[in-house]
Amino acid sequence: MNLLIVGSGGREHAFVDILRRDAPEAKLFAAPGNPGMIGAAELVPIPADDIDGLLSFAQEERIDLTVVGPEAPLANGIVNRFNAFGLPIFGPSRAGARLEASKAFAKQLMNDCGVPTAGHETFEDANQALDYISSHAEPLVVKASGLAAGKGAVVCETRAEARTAVTEMMVNSQFGTAGDKVVIEEFMEGLELSVFFIADGENAVPLLTSRDYKRVAEGDVGLNTGGMGAYAPAEPSNSTFVERVRAEIAQPVLDAMSEAGTPYHGFLYAGLMLTESGPRVIEFNCRFGDPETQVVLPLTRSSLLEPMLAVAHGESLAGWHAEADTRTALTTVMASAGYPEKSDPGRTIKLPELDPTKVQVFHAGTALRNKQLVTGGGRVLAVTGFGENLEVAARRSQYAASQITFQGAHFRRDIGWHELEPERLRVKDQQLLTGF
Ligand code: AMP
Ligand code: GLY
């Protein structure tokens, strides 16, 4: 069997690992991949957004399944193109990917099918948006509707900040055309949780719950990043709660997409806010999260290849469920100097020997220079620790991260604090962790 993984980050490194486990005999290709995958997969120098290049490669190599990591090729219709040529691929069509690529579309769909989310209005005219802000309660949230590499949501304490955000997006085109349409929404208070599903168009099968840490610095302060760490399972993780999220959030969305003639296949990422009135959706993504994948997949015992192949061939996942490990996983992201504002490539990375039963290192932004491993992108490595509980997983992850060196490396030592240091949480939030 020939498998192709599209993407080059830590998430894709975790996909390669799991597919190697599920199909030891398979030939694995990663486009463009990263040095961490060498040995497990053959790297193919085709960028993730070169849909034509990927299509030709998949035809030539007779790829039996293509798995897409990042959102951009999905939003640009890679699945439609592969399907048109009869090539099996796992992921949503261009229409399905609108759940992530257009916040205006996702919010409308949620309203139409009664999925709980923040109240909102969508604007295509800056003056109307600015007028609306004048009568909106503080705090409030301004979001570019299109894809903005995770930077398109601005939580504003004041109306003045919201006006600035609208002006930046709509008038100064801070995110290009992604900000031509803007969603202004109510601020939701609570704890965040990510729940991933595998969807076959009709059924959504949940994997472990996880929680990621988006701010660059300890104490959840500083700039927003792609994610500085994550852990799984994250509370609430009980089956009653997960079933509620499936039934109240994932299923209505799948039903609505089917009714519209655009059934949703692939990974569905529900970013939730746990509020006093129950879980509400912050956003959907049409792919897996990074770095949540680096904790969720290593704990998934069931084959991931099997359901992905089934979905790519139009088969049903009815009756399938994902078995998980009883351990806990926590990942610490090591970033290069200046991240998230800039990256610092070319710094030599020294990796010590680590016990793979306790720690696994996923490459995110690494490169090879004269056969030496060096930093490539802003987020360089995701160091995942495993343990019988969160504390052990955290200790292993942090210890391993402290043993890895490259100039300018920085990482957070408080990933998982919601459960490791509940005294830092308000009583109300502590109740939300366990109260569903
Ligand atoms: P998004 O890009 O939509 O995931 O938003 C990025 C981050 O902004 C989320 O992870 C939340 O921390 C925050 N956020 C987005 N929307 C809201 C909201 N309506 N209320 C509170 N926080 C929000
Ligand atoms: N970790 C958040 C994301 O992948 O969007």
CSV table of C-alpha atoms and ligand atoms in Angstrom, one decimal:
chain,number,residue,atom,x,y,z
A,1,MET,CA,0.0,0.0,0.0
A,2,ASN,CA,1.2,3.5,-0.9
A,3,LEU,CA,0.3,6.4,1.5
A,4,LEU,CA,0.9,10.1,1.1
A,5,ILE,CA,0.8,12.6,3.9
A,6,VAL,CA,0.5,16.3,2.9
A,7,GLY,CA,2.1,18.9,5.2
A,8,SER,CA,5.4,19.5,7.0
A,9,GLY,CA,4.6,20.2,10.7
A,10,GLY,CA,4.5,18.3,14.0
A,11,ARG,CA,0.9,17.3,13.2
A,12,GLU,CA,2.0,15.5,10.0
A,13,HIS,CA,5.0,13.9,11.8
A,14,ALA,CA,2.4,12.4,14.2
A,15,PHE,CA,0.3,11.2,11.2
A,16,VAL,CA,3.4,9.5,9.7
A,17,ASP,CA,4.1,7.7,13.0
A,18,ILE,CA,0.6,6.4,13.4
A,19,LEU,CA,0.3,5.3,9.8
A,20,ARG,CA,3.7,3.5,10.1
A,21,ARG,CA,2.3,1.8,13.1
A,22,ASP,CA,-1.0,0.9,11.4
A,23,ALA,CA,0.6,-0.3,8.1
A,24,PRO,CA,4.2,-1.4,8.8
A,25,GLU,CA,4.5,-2.7,5.2
A,26,ALA,CA,3.2,0.4,3.5
A,27,LYS,CA,5.3,2.8,1.5
A,28,LEU,CA,4.9,6.2,3.1
A,29,PHE,CA,5.5,9.5,1.3
A,30,ALA,CA,5.4,12.9,2.9
A,31,ALA,CA,5.1,16.1,0.9
A,32,PRO,CA,7.1,18.1,1.7
A,33,GLY,CA,7.5,16.5,5.1
A,34,ASN,CA,10.3,17.3,7.6
A,35,PRO,CA,13.6,15.7,8.7
A,36,GLY,CA,11.9,14.0,11.7
A,37,MET,CA,10.0,11.7,9.3
A,38,ILE,CA,13.2,10.4,7.6
A,39,GLY,CA,13.3,6.6,8.0
A,40,ALA,CA,9.6,6.3,8.4
A,41,ALA,CA,8.6,8.1,5.2
A,42,GLU,CA,10.2,9.2,1.9
A,43,LEU,CA,10.2,13.0,1.6
A,44,VAL,CA,8.9,14.4,-1.6
A,45,PRO,CA,9.8,18.1,-2.3
A,46,ILE,CA,6.3,19.2,-3.3
A,47,PRO,CA,4.8,22.0,-1.2
A,48,ALA,CA,1.5,21.3,0.5
A,49,ASP,CA,-0.4,24.0,-1.5
A,50,ASP,CA,0.8,22.7,-4.9
A,51,ILE,CA,-2.4,20.7,-5.7
A,52,ASP,CA,-1.5,19.9,-9.3
A,53,GLY,CA,2.0,18.7,-8.2
A,54,LEU,CA,0.5,16.5,-5.5
A,55,LEU,CA,-2.1,15.1,-8.0
A,56,SER,CA,0.5,14.2,-10.6
A,57,PHE,CA,2.7,12.5,-7.9
A,58,ALA,CA,-0.3,10.5,-6.5
A,59,GLN,CA,-1.1,9.3,-10.0
A,60,GLU,CA,2.5,8.3,-10.8
A,61,GLU,CA,3.0,6.5,-7.5
A,62,ARG,CA,-0.4,5.0,-7.4
A,63,ILE,CA,-1.2,6.3,-4.0
A,64,ASP,CA,-3.9,4.3,-2.2
A,65,LEU,CA,-4.6,7.0,0.4
A,66,THR,CA,-3.7,10.7,0.7
A,67,VAL,CA,-4.1,12.3,4.1
A,68,VAL,CA,-4.1,16.1,4.2
A,69,GLY,CA,-2.8,18.0,7.3
A,70,PRO,CA,-3.2,21.7,6.8
A,71,GLU,CA,-6.3,23.7,6.0
A,72,ALA,CA,-5.2,25.7,2.9
A,73,PRO,CA,-5.1,22.8,0.4
A,74,LEU,CA,-8.5,21.6,1.7
A,75,ALA,CA,-10.0,25.0,1.3
A,76,ASN,CA,-8.6,25.2,-2.2
A,77,GLY,CA,-10.3,22.0,-3.2
A,78,ILE,CA,-7.6,19.3,-3.1
A,79,VAL,CA,-10.2,16.7,-2.2
A,80,ASN,CA,-12.4,17.6,-5.2
A,81,ARG,CA,-9.5,17.4,-7.6
A,82,PHE,CA,-8.3,14.0,-6.3
A,83,ASN,CA,-11.9,12.7,-6.4
A,84,ALA,CA,-12.3,13.9,-10.0
A,85,PHE,CA,-9.4,11.6,-10.9
A,86,GLY,CA,-10.6,8.7,-8.8
A,87,LEU,CA,-7.8,9.0,-6.3
A,88,PRO,CA,-8.6,8.1,-2.7
A,89,ILE,CA,-8.1,11.0,-0.3
A,90,PHE,CA,-9.2,11.7,3.3
A,91,GLY,CA,-10.5,15.1,4.0
A,92,PRO,CA,-13.4,17.5,3.4
A,93,SER,CA,-14.3,18.8,-0.1
A,94,ARG,CA,-13.9,22.5,-0.8
A,95,ALA,CA,-17.6,23.0,0.3
A,96,GLY,CA,-16.9,21.1,3.6
A,97,ALA,CA,-13.8,23.1,4.3
A,98,ARG,CA,-15.9,26.3,4.4
A,99,LEU,CA,-16.6,25.3,8.0
A,100,GLU,CA,-13.1,26.6,8.7
A,101,ALA,CA,-12.4,28.8,5.7
A,102,SER,CA,-15.5,31.0,6.2
A,103,LYS,CA,-16.4,31.9,9.8
A,104,ALA,CA,-19.5,33.7,8.4
A,105,PHE,CA,-20.6,30.4,6.8
A,106,ALA,CA,-19.9,28.4,9.9
A,107,LYS,CA,-21.8,30.8,12.2
A,108,GLN,CA,-24.8,30.8,9.8
A,109,LEU,CA,-24.9,27.1,9.7
A,110,MET,CA,-24.7,26.8,13.5
A,111,ASN,CA,-27.5,29.2,13.8
A,112,ASP,CA,-29.6,27.4,11.3
A,113,CYS,CA,-29.2,24.0,13.0
A,114,GLY,CA,-29.3,25.2,16.6
A,115,VAL,CA,-25.7,24.5,17.5
A,116,PRO,CA,-24.7,26.5,20.6
A,117,THR,CA,-22.2,29.3,19.8
A,118,ALA,CA,-21.6,33.0,20.6
A,119,GLY,CA,-24.3,35.4,19.3
A,120,HIS,CA,-22.9,37.2,16.2
A,121,GLU,CA,-23.4,39.5,13.2
A,122,THR,CA,-21.5,39.4,9.9
A,123,PHE,CA,-20.5,42.6,8.1
A,124,GLU,CA,-19.2,43.3,4.6
A,125,ASP,CA,-19.2,47.1,5.2
A,126,ALA,CA,-16.8,48.7,7.6
A,127,ASN,CA,-19.1,51.6,8.6
A,128,GLN,CA,-21.9,49.2,9.5
A,129,ALA,CA,-19.5,47.1,11.5
A,130,LEU,CA,-18.3,50.2,13.4
A,131,ASP,CA,-21.9,51.3,14.0
A,132,TYR,CA,-22.8,47.9,15.4
A,133,ILE,CA,-19.8,48.0,17.8
A,134,SER,CA,-21.2,51.2,19.4
A,135,SER,CA,-24.2,49.3,20.8
A,136,HIS,CA,-22.4,46.1,21.6
A,137,ALA,CA,-21.6,45.1,25.2
A,138,GLU,CA,-17.9,44.8,26.2
A,139,PRO,CA,-15.9,42.7,25.9
A,140,LEU,CA,-16.5,41.6,22.4
A,141,VAL,CA,-14.7,39.5,19.7
A,142,VAL,CA,-13.8,40.6,16.1
A,143,LYS,CA,-13.0,37.9,13.6
A,144,ALA,CA,-11.8,38.0,10.0
A,145,SER,CA,-14.1,35.6,8.2
A,146,GLY,CA,-11.5,34.0,6.0
A,147,LEU,CA,-8.3,32.0,6.7
A,148,ALA,CA,-5.8,34.1,8.6
A,149,ALA,CA,-3.3,31.5,9.8
A,150,GLY,CA,-4.9,31.4,13.3
A,151,LYS,CA,-4.4,35.1,13.8
A,152,GLY,CA,-7.8,36.3,12.6
A,153,ALA,CA,-9.6,36.4,16.0
A,154,VAL,CA,-9.2,39.4,18.3
A,155,VAL,CA,-10.7,39.4,21.8
A,156,CYS,CA,-11.4,43.1,22.6
A,157,GLU,CA,-11.8,44.3,26.1
A,158,THR,CA,-13.2,47.6,24.9
A,159,ARG,CA,-15.3,49.0,22.0
A,160,ALA,CA,-12.3,51.2,21.0
A,161,GLU,CA,-10.1,48.0,20.6
A,162,ALA,CA,-12.9,46.4,18.5
A,163,ARG,CA,-13.0,49.5,16.3
A,164,THR,CA,-9.3,49.3,15.7
A,165,ALA,CA,-9.5,45.6,14.9
A,166,VAL,CA,-12.3,46.2,12.4
A,167,THR,CA,-10.4,49.1,10.8
A,168,GLU,CA,-7.2,46.9,10.5
A,169,MET,CA,-9.1,44.0,8.9
A,170,MET,CA,-11.6,45.8,6.7
A,171,VAL,CA,-9.9,49.1,5.8
A,172,ASN,CA,-6.2,48.3,6.0
A,173,SER,CA,-6.6,44.7,4.8
A,174,GLN,CA,-4.3,43.3,7.5
A,175,PHE,CA,-5.3,39.8,6.5
A,176,GLY,CA,-5.8,40.5,2.8
A,177,THR,CA,-9.2,39.5,1.4
A,178,ALA,CA,-9.7,37.2,4.5
A,179,GLY,CA,-10.8,40.3,6.3
A,180,ASP,CA,-13.3,41.7,3.7
A,181,LYS,CA,-16.0,40.0,5.7
A,182,VAL,CA,-15.9,40.3,9.5
A,183,VAL,CA,-17.8,38.5,12.2
A,184,ILE,CA,-18.4,40.4,15.4
A,185,GLU,CA,-19.5,38.2,18.3
A,186,GLU,CA,-20.3,38.0,21.9
A,187,PHE,CA,-17.5,37.2,24.4
A,188,MET,CA,-17.9,33.8,26.0
A,189,GLU,CA,-16.6,33.1,29.4
A,190,GLY,CA,-15.2,29.7,30.4
A,191,LEU,CA,-12.6,27.1,29.7
A,192,GLU,CA,-11.6,25.9,26.3
A,193,LEU,CA,-11.6,22.3,25.1
A,194,SER,CA,-10.9,20.7,21.8
A,195,VAL,CA,-12.8,17.6,20.6
A,196,PHE,CA,-11.8,15.9,17.3
A,197,PHE,CA,-14.1,13.7,15.3
A,198,ILE,CA,-13.6,11.5,12.3
A,199,ALA,CA,-16.6,12.0,10.0
A,200,ASP,CA,-17.9,9.9,7.1
A,201,GLY,CA,-20.6,12.3,5.9
A,202,GLU,CA,-23.2,10.9,8.3
A,203,ASN,CA,-21.5,9.8,11.4
A,204,ALA,CA,-19.0,11.5,13.7
A,205,VAL,CA,-16.7,9.4,15.8
A,206,PRO,CA,-15.0,11.2,18.6
A,207,LEU,CA,-11.3,10.8,19.7
A,208,LEU,CA,-9.8,11.9,23.0
A,209,THR,CA,-10.5,15.4,24.3
A,210,SER,CA,-7.6,17.8,24.5
A,211,ARG,CA,-6.7,21.3,25.6
A,212,ASP,CA,-4.1,23.5,23.9
A,213,TYR,CA,-2.3,26.6,25.0
A,214,LYS,CA,-2.2,29.4,22.4
A,215,ARG,CA,-0.5,32.2,24.2
A,216,VAL,CA,3.3,32.4,23.9
A,217,ALA,CA,4.2,32.8,27.5
A,218,GLU,CA,3.6,31.1,30.9
A,219,GLY,CA,0.5,32.2,32.7
A,220,ASP,CA,-1.3,32.5,29.3
A,221,VAL,CA,0.0,35.9,28.5
A,222,GLY,CA,1.7,37.4,25.4
A,223,LEU,CA,0.9,37.0,21.8
A,224,ASN,CA,-1.3,34.3,20.3
A,225,THR,CA,0.6,31.5,18.6
A,226,GLY,CA,-0.2,28.4,16.6
A,227,GLY,CA,-0.1,26.5,19.9
A,228,MET,CA,2.7,26.2,22.6
A,229,GLY,CA,1.5,22.9,24.1
A,230,ALA,CA,-1.4,20.6,24.7
A,231,TYR,CA,-2.5,17.6,26.7
A,232,ALA,CA,-4.9,14.7,26.4
A,233,PRO,CA,-7.3,13.5,27.7
A,234,ALA,CA,-8.4,16.9,29.0
A,235,GLU,CA,-11.3,17.3,31.4
A,236,PRO,CA,-14.2,16.9,31.0
A,237,SER,CA,-13.4,13.6,29.2
A,238,ASN,CA,-16.2,11.3,30.4
A,239,SER,CA,-18.2,9.5,27.8
A,240,THR,CA,-21.5,11.2,28.7
A,241,PHE,CA,-19.9,14.6,28.1
A,242,VAL,CA,-18.3,13.5,24.8
A,243,GLU,CA,-21.6,12.0,23.6
A,244,ARG,CA,-23.3,15.3,24.4
A,245,VAL,CA,-20.8,17.1,22.2
A,246,ARG,CA,-21.3,14.6,19.5
A,247,ALA,CA,-25.1,14.7,19.6
A,248,GLU,CA,-25.6,18.5,20.1
A,249,ILE,CA,-22.7,19.8,18.1
A,250,ALA,CA,-21.1,17.4,15.6
A,251,GLN,CA,-24.2,15.5,14.4
A,252,PRO,CA,-26.4,18.6,13.6
A,253,VAL,CA,-23.6,20.0,11.6
A,254,LEU,CA,-23.1,16.8,9.6
A,255,ASP,CA,-26.9,16.5,9.0
A,256,ALA,CA,-27.1,20.1,7.8
A,257,MET,CA,-24.1,19.6,5.5
A,258,SER,CA,-25.7,16.5,4.0
A,259,GLU,CA,-29.0,18.2,3.6
A,260,ALA,CA,-27.2,21.0,1.7
A,261,GLY,CA,-25.8,18.4,-0.7
A,262,THR,CA,-22.3,18.8,0.6
A,263,PRO,CA,-21.7,15.9,3.1
A,264,TYR,CA,-18.7,16.4,5.3
A,265,HIS,CA,-15.9,13.8,5.3
A,266,GLY,CA,-12.6,14.0,7.1
A,267,PHE,CA,-11.5,15.3,10.5
A,268,LEU,CA,-13.7,17.8,12.2
A,269,TYR,CA,-12.2,19.8,15.0
A,270,ALA,CA,-14.6,21.4,17.4
A,271,GLY,CA,-13.0,24.2,19.5
A,272,LEU,CA,-15.4,24.6,22.5
A,273,MET,CA,-15.9,27.0,25.3
A,274,LEU,CA,-17.2,25.3,28.4
A,275,THR,CA,-19.7,27.9,29.7
A,276,GLU,CA,-22.1,27.7,32.6
A,277,SER,CA,-24.9,27.0,30.1
A,278,GLY,CA,-23.0,24.1,28.5
A,279,PRO,CA,-20.4,23.6,25.8
A,280,ARG,CA,-20.6,26.2,23.0
A,281,VAL,CA,-18.6,26.3,19.8
A,282,ILE,CA,-15.8,28.9,19.4
A,283,GLU,CA,-14.8,27.6,15.9
A,284,PHE,CA,-14.7,24.6,13.7
A,285,ASN,CA,-11.5,23.5,11.9
A,286,CYS,CA,-11.6,21.2,8.9
A,287,ARG,CA,-8.5,19.3,10.0
A,288,PHE,CA,-6.7,18.3,13.1
A,289,GLY,CA,-5.1,20.7,15.5
A,290,ASP,CA,-1.4,21.3,16.0
A,291,PRO,CA,-0.1,20.5,18.6
A,292,GLU,CA,-3.2,18.6,19.9
A,293,THR,CA,-2.5,15.9,17.3
A,294,GLN,CA,0.8,15.2,18.9
A,295,VAL,CA,-1.0,14.1,22.1
A,296,VAL,CA,-4.3,12.6,20.8
A,297,LEU,CA,-2.9,10.3,18.1
A,298,PRO,CA,-0.2,8.6,20.2
A,299,LEU,CA,-2.9,7.7,22.7
A,300,THR,CA,-5.3,6.3,20.0
A,301,ARG,CA,-5.0,2.5,20.2
A,302,SER,CA,-7.4,1.7,17.3
A,303,SER,CA,-6.1,1.8,13.8
A,304,LEU,CA,-6.5,5.3,12.3
A,305,LEU,CA,-5.7,4.0,8.8
A,306,GLU,CA,-8.8,1.8,8.8
A,307,PRO,CA,-11.4,4.5,9.3
A,308,MET,CA,-9.5,6.9,7.0
A,309,LEU,CA,-9.5,4.4,4.2
A,310,ALA,CA,-13.1,3.6,4.8
A,311,VAL,CA,-14.1,7.2,4.5
A,312,ALA,CA,-12.0,7.8,1.5
A,313,HIS,CA,-13.8,4.9,-0.2
A,314,GLY,CA,-17.2,6.3,0.7
A,315,GLU,CA,-17.9,3.6,3.3
A,316,SER,CA,-19.7,4.1,6.6
A,317,LEU,CA,-18.1,4.4,10.1
A,318,ALA,CA,-21.4,3.3,11.8
A,319,GLY,CA,-20.6,1.1,14.7
A,320,TRP,CA,-16.9,2.0,14.7
A,321,HIS,CA,-15.4,3.6,17.8
A,322,ALA,CA,-11.9,4.7,18.7
A,323,GLU,CA,-10.1,2.8,21.6
A,324,ALA,CA,-7.7,4.9,23.6
A,325,ASP,CA,-4.7,4.2,25.8
A,326,THR,CA,-5.2,4.6,29.5
A,327,ARG,CA,-2.1,6.9,29.7
A,328,THR,CA,-2.0,10.7,29.6
A,329,ALA,CA,0.1,12.7,27.1
A,330,LEU,CA,1.4,16.2,27.4
A,331,THR,CA,3.4,18.0,24.7
A,332,THR,CA,5.6,21.0,25.1
A,333,VAL,CA,6.4,23.1,22.0
A,334,MET,CA,9.9,24.4,21.7
A,335,ALA,CA,10.0,27.6,19.6
A,336,SER,CA,12.9,29.5,18.1
A,337,ALA,CA,14.0,33.0,19.2
A,338,GLY,CA,11.4,35.7,18.5
A,339,TYR,CA,8.5,33.4,17.8
A,340,PRO,CA,5.6,34.2,17.1
A,341,GLU,CA,6.8,37.5,15.5
A,342,LYS,CA,9.7,36.0,13.6
A,343,SER,CA,11.6,32.7,13.3
A,344,ASP,CA,15.3,32.1,13.7
A,345,PRO,CA,16.4,29.5,11.2
A,346,GLY,CA,19.7,27.7,11.0
A,347,ARG,CA,20.4,27.1,14.7
A,348,THR,CA,21.9,23.7,15.4
A,349,ILE,CA,19.7,21.4,17.4
A,350,LYS,CA,21.1,18.9,19.8
A,351,LEU,CA,18.8,16.0,20.6
A,352,PRO,CA,19.7,13.6,23.5
A,353,GLU,CA,18.8,9.9,23.5
A,354,LEU,CA,15.3,9.6,24.9
A,355,ASP,CA,13.2,6.6,26.0
A,356,PRO,CA,10.5,6.3,23.4
A,357,THR,CA,8.1,4.7,25.9
A,358,LYS,CA,8.3,7.9,27.9
A,359,VAL,CA,8.9,10.7,25.5
A,360,GLN,CA,8.4,11.2,21.8
A,361,VAL,CA,9.8,14.2,19.9
A,362,PHE,CA,7.8,15.5,16.9
A,363,HIS,CA,9.6,17.7,14.4
A,364,ALA,CA,7.6,20.9,13.5
A,365,GLY,CA,10.0,23.4,12.0
A,366,THR,CA,13.3,21.7,11.5
A,367,ALA,CA,15.7,21.4,8.5
A,368,LEU,CA,18.9,19.7,7.5
A,369,ARG,CA,22.0,21.8,6.7
A,370,ASN,CA,25.1,19.9,5.8
A,371,LYS,CA,23.4,16.8,7.3
A,372,GLN,CA,23.1,18.7,10.6
A,373,LEU,CA,19.7,19.2,12.2
A,374,VAL,CA,18.9,22.9,12.5
A,375,THR,CA,15.9,25.1,13.3
A,376,GLY,CA,13.6,25.9,10.3
A,377,GLY,CA,10.4,27.5,11.4
A,378,GLY,CA,9.1,29.3,14.5
A,379,ARG,CA,7.7,26.2,16.2
A,380,VAL,CA,10.6,23.8,16.1
A,381,LEU,CA,9.7,20.7,18.1
A,382,ALA,CA,6.8,19.3,20.0
A,383,VAL,CA,8.1,17.2,22.9
A,384,THR,CA,5.4,14.7,24.1
A,385,GLY,CA,5.7,13.0,27.4
A,386,PHE,CA,3.6,10.0,28.4
A,387,GLY,CA,2.6,8.9,31.9
A,388,GLU,CA,0.1,7.1,34.1
A,389,ASN,CA,-1.2,10.6,35.0
A,390,LEU,CA,-0.9,14.2,33.8
A,391,GLU,CA,1.8,15.0,36.4
A,392,VAL,CA,4.1,12.3,35.2
A,393,ALA,CA,3.5,13.1,31.5
A,394,ALA,CA,4.2,16.8,32.2
A,395,ARG,CA,7.4,16.1,34.1
A,396,ARG,CA,8.7,13.8,31.3
A,397,SER,CA,7.8,16.4,28.6
A,398,GLN,CA,9.4,19.3,30.5
A,399,TYR,CA,12.5,17.3,31.4
A,400,ALA,CA,13.1,16.2,27.9
A,401,ALA,CA,12.5,19.7,26.6
A,402,SER,CA,15.2,21.0,29.0
A,403,GLN,CA,17.7,18.4,27.6
A,404,ILE,CA,17.2,19.5,24.0
A,405,THR,CA,19.2,22.6,23.0
A,406,PHE,CA,19.3,25.1,20.3
A,407,GLN,CA,20.2,28.8,20.5
A,408,GLY,CA,17.2,31.0,21.5
A,409,ALA,CA,14.9,28.0,22.4
A,410,HIS,CA,11.9,28.9,24.5
A,411,PHE,CA,9.1,26.9,25.8
A,412,ARG,CA,6.3,27.0,28.5
A,413,ARG,CA,6.7,25.1,31.7
A,414,ASP,CA,3.1,25.4,32.7
A,415,ILE,CA,1.3,23.4,30.0
A,416,GLY,CA,-1.5,21.5,31.6
A,417,TRP,CA,-1.9,24.0,34.5
A,418,HIS,CA,-5.7,23.9,34.4
A,419,GLU,CA,-5.5,20.4,35.9
A,420,LEU,CA,-2.1,20.4,37.5
A,421,GLU,CA,-2.6,23.6,39.4
A,422,PRO,CA,-6.4,23.9,39.9
A,423,GLU,CA,-5.8,26.5,42.7
A,424,ARG,CA,-5.0,29.0,39.9
A,425,LEU,CA,-8.6,28.4,38.5
A,426,ARG,CA,-11.6,30.2,39.8
A,427,VAL,CA,-14.0,28.0,41.7
A,428,LYS,CA,-16.5,28.4,38.8
A,429,ASP,CA,-14.0,27.1,36.3
A,430,GLN,CA,-12.9,24.2,38.5
A,431,GLN,CA,-16.6,23.1,38.5
A,432,LEU,CA,-16.7,23.4,34.8
A,433,LEU,CA,-13.8,20.9,34.4
A,434,THR,CA,-15.7,18.2,36.2
A,435,GLY,CA,-19.2,19.4,36.2
A,436,PHE,CA,-20.6,18.1,32.9
B,1,AMP,P1,-10.5,31.3,16.9
B,1,AMP,O1,-9.5,31.7,15.8
B,1,AMP,O2,-11.9,31.5,16.5
B,1,AMP,O3,-10.3,29.9,17.4
B,1,AMP,O4,-10.2,32.2,18.1
B,1,AMP,C1,-8.9,32.2,18.7
B,1,AMP,C2,-9.1,32.3,20.2
B,1,AMP,O5,-9.8,33.5,20.6
B,1,AMP,C3,-9.8,31.1,20.9
B,1,AMP,O6,-9.1,30.0,21.1
B,1,AMP,C4,-10.4,31.8,22.1
B,1,AMP,O7,-9.4,31.8,23.1
B,1,AMP,C5,-10.6,33.2,21.7
B,1,AMP,N1,-12.0,33.4,21.3
B,1,AMP,C6,-12.5,33.4,20.1
B,1,AMP,N2,-13.9,33.6,20.1
B,1,AMP,C7,-14.2,33.8,21.3
B,1,AMP,C8,-15.5,34.2,22.0
B,1,AMP,N3,-16.6,34.4,21.3
B,1,AMP,N4,-15.4,34.4,23.3
B,1,AMP,C9,-14.3,34.2,24.0
B,1,AMP,N5,-13.1,33.9,23.5
B,1,AMP,C10,-13.1,33.7,22.1
B,2,GLY,N1,-3.9,24.3,18.0
B,2,GLY,C1,-4.9,25.0,17.3
B,2,GLY,C2,-5.0,24.7,15.9
B,2,GLY,O1,-4.5,23.8,15.3
B,2,GLY,O2,-5.8,25.4,15.2
